Coordinates of C-alpha atoms in Angstrom, one line a residue:
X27 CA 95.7 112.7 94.8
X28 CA 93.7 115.7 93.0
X29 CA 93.4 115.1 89.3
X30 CA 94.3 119.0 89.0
X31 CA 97.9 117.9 90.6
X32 CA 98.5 114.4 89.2
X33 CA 101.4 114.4 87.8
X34 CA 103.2 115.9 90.7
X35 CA 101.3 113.8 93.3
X36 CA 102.9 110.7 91.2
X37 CA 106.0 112.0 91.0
X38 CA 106.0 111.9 94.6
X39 CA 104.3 108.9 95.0
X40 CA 106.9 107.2 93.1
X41 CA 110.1 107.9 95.5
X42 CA 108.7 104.7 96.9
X43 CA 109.8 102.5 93.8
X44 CA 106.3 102.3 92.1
X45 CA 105.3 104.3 89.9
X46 CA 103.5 104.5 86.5
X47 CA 104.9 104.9 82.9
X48 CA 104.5 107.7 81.1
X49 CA 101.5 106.4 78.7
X50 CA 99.5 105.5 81.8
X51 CA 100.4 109.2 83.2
X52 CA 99.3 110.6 80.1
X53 CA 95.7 108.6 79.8
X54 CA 95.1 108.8 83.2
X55 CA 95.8 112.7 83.1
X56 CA 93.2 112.8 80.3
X57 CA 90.7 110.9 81.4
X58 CA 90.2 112.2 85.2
X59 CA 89.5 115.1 83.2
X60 CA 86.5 113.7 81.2
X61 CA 85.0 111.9 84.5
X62 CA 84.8 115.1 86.1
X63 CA 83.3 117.1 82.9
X64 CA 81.4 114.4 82.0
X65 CA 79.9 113.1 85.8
X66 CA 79.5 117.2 87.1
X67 CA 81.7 116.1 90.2
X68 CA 83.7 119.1 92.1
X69 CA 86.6 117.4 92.5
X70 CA 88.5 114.1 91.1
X71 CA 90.9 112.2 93.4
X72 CA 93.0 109.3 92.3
X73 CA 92.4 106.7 94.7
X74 CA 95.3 104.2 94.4
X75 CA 96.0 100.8 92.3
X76 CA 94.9 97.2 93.7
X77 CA 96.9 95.0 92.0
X78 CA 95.6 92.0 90.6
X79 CA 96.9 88.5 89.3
X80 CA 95.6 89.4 85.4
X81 CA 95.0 93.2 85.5
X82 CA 95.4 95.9 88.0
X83 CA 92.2 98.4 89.3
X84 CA 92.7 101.8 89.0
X85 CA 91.0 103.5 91.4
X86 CA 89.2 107.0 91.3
X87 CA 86.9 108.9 93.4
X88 CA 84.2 111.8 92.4
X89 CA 83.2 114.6 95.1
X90 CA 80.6 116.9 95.1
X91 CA 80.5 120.6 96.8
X92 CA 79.8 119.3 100.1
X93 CA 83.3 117.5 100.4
X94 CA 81.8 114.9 103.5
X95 CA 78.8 114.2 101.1
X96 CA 79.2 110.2 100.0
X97 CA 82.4 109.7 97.5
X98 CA 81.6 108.0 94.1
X99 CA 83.9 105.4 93.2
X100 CA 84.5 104.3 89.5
X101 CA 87.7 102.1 88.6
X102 CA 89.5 101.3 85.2
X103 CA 91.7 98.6 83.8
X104 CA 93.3 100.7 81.3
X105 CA 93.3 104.3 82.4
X106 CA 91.1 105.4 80.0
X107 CA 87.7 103.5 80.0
X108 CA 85.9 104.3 84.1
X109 CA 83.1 102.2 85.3
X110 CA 81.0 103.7 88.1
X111 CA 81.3 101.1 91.0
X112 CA 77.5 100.8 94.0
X113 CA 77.9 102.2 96.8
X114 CA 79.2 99.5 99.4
X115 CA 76.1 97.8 102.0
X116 CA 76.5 95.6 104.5
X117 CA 75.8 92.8 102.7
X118 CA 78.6 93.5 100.7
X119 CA 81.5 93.3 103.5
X120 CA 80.2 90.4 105.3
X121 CA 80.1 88.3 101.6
X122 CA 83.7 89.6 100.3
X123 CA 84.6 89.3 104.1
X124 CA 85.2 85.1 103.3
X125 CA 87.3 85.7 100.2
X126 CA 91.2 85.5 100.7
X127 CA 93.8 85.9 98.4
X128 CA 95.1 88.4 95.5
X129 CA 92.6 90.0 93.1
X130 CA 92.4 88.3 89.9
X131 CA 91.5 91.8 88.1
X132 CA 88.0 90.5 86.4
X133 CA 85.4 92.5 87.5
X134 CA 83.4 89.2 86.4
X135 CA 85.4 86.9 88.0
X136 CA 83.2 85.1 90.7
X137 CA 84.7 83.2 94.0
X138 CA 83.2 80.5 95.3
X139 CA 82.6 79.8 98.9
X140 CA 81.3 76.9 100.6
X141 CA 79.2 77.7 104.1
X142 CA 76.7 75.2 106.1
X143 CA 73.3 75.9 106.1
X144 CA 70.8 74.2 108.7
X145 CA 67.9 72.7 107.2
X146 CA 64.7 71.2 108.3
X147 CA 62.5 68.8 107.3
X148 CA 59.8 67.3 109.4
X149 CA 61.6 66.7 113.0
X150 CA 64.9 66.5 111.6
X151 CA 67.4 69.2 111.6
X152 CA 70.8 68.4 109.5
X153 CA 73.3 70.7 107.9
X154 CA 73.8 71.2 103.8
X155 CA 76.8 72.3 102.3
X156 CA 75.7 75.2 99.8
X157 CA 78.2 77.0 97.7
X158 CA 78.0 80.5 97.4
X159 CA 79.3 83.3 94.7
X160 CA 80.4 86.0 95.3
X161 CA 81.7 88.3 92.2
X162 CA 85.0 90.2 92.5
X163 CA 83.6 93.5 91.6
X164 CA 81.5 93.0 94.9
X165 CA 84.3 92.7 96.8
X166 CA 86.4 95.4 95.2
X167 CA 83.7 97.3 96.3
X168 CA 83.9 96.6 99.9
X169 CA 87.6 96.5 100.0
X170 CA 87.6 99.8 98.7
X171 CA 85.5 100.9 101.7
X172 CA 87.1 99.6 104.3
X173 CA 90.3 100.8 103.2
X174 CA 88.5 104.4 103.1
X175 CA 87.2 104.2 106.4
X176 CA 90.0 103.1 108.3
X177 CA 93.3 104.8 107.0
X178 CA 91.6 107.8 104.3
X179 CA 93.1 110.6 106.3
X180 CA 93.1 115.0 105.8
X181 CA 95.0 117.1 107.7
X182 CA 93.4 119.7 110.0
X183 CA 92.8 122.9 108.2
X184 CA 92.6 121.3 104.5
X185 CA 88.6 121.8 104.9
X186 CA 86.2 123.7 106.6
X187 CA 82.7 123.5 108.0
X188 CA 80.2 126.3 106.7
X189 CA 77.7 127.4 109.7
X190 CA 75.3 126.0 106.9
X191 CA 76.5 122.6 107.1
X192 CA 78.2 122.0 103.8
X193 CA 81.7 121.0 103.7
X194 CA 84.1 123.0 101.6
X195 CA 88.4 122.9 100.9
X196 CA 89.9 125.7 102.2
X197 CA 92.0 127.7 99.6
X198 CA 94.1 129.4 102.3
X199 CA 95.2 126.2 103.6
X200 CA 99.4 126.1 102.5
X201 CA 100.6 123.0 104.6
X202 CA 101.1 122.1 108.7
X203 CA 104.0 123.3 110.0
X204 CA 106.8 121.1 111.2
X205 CA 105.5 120.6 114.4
X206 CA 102.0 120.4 114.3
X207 CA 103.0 117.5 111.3
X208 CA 104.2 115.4 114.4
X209 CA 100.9 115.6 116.2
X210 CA 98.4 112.3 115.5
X211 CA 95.6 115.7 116.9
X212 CA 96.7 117.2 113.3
X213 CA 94.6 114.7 111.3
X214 CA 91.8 113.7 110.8
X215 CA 89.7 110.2 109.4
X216 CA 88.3 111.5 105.7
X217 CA 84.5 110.4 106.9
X218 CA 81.7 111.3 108.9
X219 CA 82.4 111.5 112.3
X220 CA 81.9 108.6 114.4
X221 CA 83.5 109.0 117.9
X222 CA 83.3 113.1 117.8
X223 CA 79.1 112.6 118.1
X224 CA 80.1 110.9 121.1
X225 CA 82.0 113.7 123.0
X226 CA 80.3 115.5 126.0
X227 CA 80.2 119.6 125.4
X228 CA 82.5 119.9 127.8
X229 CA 85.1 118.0 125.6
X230 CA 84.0 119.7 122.7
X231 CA 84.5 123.4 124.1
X232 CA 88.1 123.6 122.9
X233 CA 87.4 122.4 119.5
X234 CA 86.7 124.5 116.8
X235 CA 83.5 123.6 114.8
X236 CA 84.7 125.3 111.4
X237 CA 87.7 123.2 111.6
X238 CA 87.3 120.3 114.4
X239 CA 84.1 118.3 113.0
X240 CA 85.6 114.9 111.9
X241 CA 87.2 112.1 114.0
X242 CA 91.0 113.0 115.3
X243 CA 93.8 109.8 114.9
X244 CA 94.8 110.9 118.2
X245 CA 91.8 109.0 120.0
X246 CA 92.3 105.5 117.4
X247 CA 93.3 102.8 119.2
X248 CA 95.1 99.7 117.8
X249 CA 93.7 96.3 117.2
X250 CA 95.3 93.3 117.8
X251 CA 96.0 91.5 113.9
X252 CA 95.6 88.1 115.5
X253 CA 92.8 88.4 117.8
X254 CA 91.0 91.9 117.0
X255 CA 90.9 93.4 121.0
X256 CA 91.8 96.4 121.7
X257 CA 95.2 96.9 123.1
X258 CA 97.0 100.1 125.1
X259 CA 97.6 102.9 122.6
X260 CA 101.4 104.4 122.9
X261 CA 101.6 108.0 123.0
X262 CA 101.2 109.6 119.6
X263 CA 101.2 106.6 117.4
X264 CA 98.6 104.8 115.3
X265 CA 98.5 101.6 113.4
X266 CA 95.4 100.3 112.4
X267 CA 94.9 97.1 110.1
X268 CA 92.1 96.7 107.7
X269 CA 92.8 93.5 106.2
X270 CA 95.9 91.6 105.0
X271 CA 97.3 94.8 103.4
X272 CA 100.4 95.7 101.6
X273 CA 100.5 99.4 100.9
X274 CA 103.4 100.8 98.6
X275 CA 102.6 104.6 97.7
X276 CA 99.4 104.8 95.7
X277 CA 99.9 100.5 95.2
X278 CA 97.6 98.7 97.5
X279 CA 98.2 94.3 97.4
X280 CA 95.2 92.3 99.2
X281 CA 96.1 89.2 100.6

């Protein structure tokens, strides 16, 4: 959702039975305003709610001119007050990766894990229990990201590819029609392309490199939630499963 259209992003949003009050409308109005005054950014997109046990995360996200150039992520318990959130690492998805359950909402709060370590001494090799922390901000971090990658989508047309390399939103751009809605080919993962770096030039001659430069849904294909293997992709439909997610208009729940 573009801070410039909030309020009628959540009033559609909220056909789905969430929503927010009108004091959280209001600060939140207000202070997407400051962040993007006060940080430079271009644009200001609200991200989404993760609900926690204690408090929820408001989430928010800062773009510069080139609109593919890495997202800054700050979140807020209140609405008004943003923290800037690091930019997720490796490190950081395969720690939060153990932790299960709901977010508490304490960005202090720290989970503890137990994993077995070897360790030697002399000629003998024996395992130790070690227990490790890992602090919930760390893993909002990298849920966050994951989320981003697999299901942040843009439709085609909503931004275009300078021959100077910089990524811009297109002004002309009014909507897909009906028809080219339907298409999975119509959108595209909000990212840097992946797959498309793969294509031979003889799959990319029909694209259109103003408009074709990111990765198309139409070529996902679905995971299996028990076992993680690929499975057989039916026509024109996509489902693809991050982690134990409940998704309610701009409410995500992380189980």
């Amino acid at each position: 959702m573009d801070a410039d259209s909030l309020l009628l992003s959540l009033e559609l949003a909220s056909g789905s039975g969430q929503g927010l009050s009108p004091d959280r409308r209001a600060s939140l109005l207000t202070s997407l305003m400051l962040v993007k005054r006060d940080y430079r950014y271009d644009r200001v997109l609200f991200w989404g709610r993760i609900l926690g046990l204690v408090a929820d995360y408001y989430i928010a996200q800062g773009l510069s001119e080139d609109q593919l150039a890495q997202r800054k992520t700050l979140y807020s318990l209140n609405c008004t007050e943003w923290s800037l959130l690091p930019p997720a690492t490796e490190e950081m998805v395969a720690q939060s990766s153990v932790v299960k359950g709901r977010f508490m909402g304490d960005p202090s709060y720290e989970y503890e894990h137990t994993e077995l370590q070897k360790v030697n001494e002399g000629d003998k090799v024996f395992e130790e229990e070690i227990v490790v922390q890992i602090k919930e901000e760390t893993r909002l971090v990298s849920v966050i990201d994951q989320i981003d990658k697999a299901v942040a989508i843009i439709p085609r047309g909503a931004l275009f590819k300078t021959p100077f390399g910089p990524t811009h939103v297109n002004r002309t751009f009014e909507g897909l029609s009906l028809s080219e809605a339907k298409k999975l080919s119509s959108y595209f993962h909000f990212r840097e392309p992946v797959e498309l770096k793969n294509k031979t030039l003889l799959e990319k001659a029909d694209l259109d490199p103003s408009l074709d430069f990111m990765d198309s849904l139409e070529h996902d294909i679905p995971k299996d939630e028990e076992t993680g293997a690929q499975r057989v992709k039916p026509k024109d439909t996509v489902s693809v499963k991050v982690l134990e997610l409940h998704s309610s208009g701009m409410n995500w729940i992380v189980k």
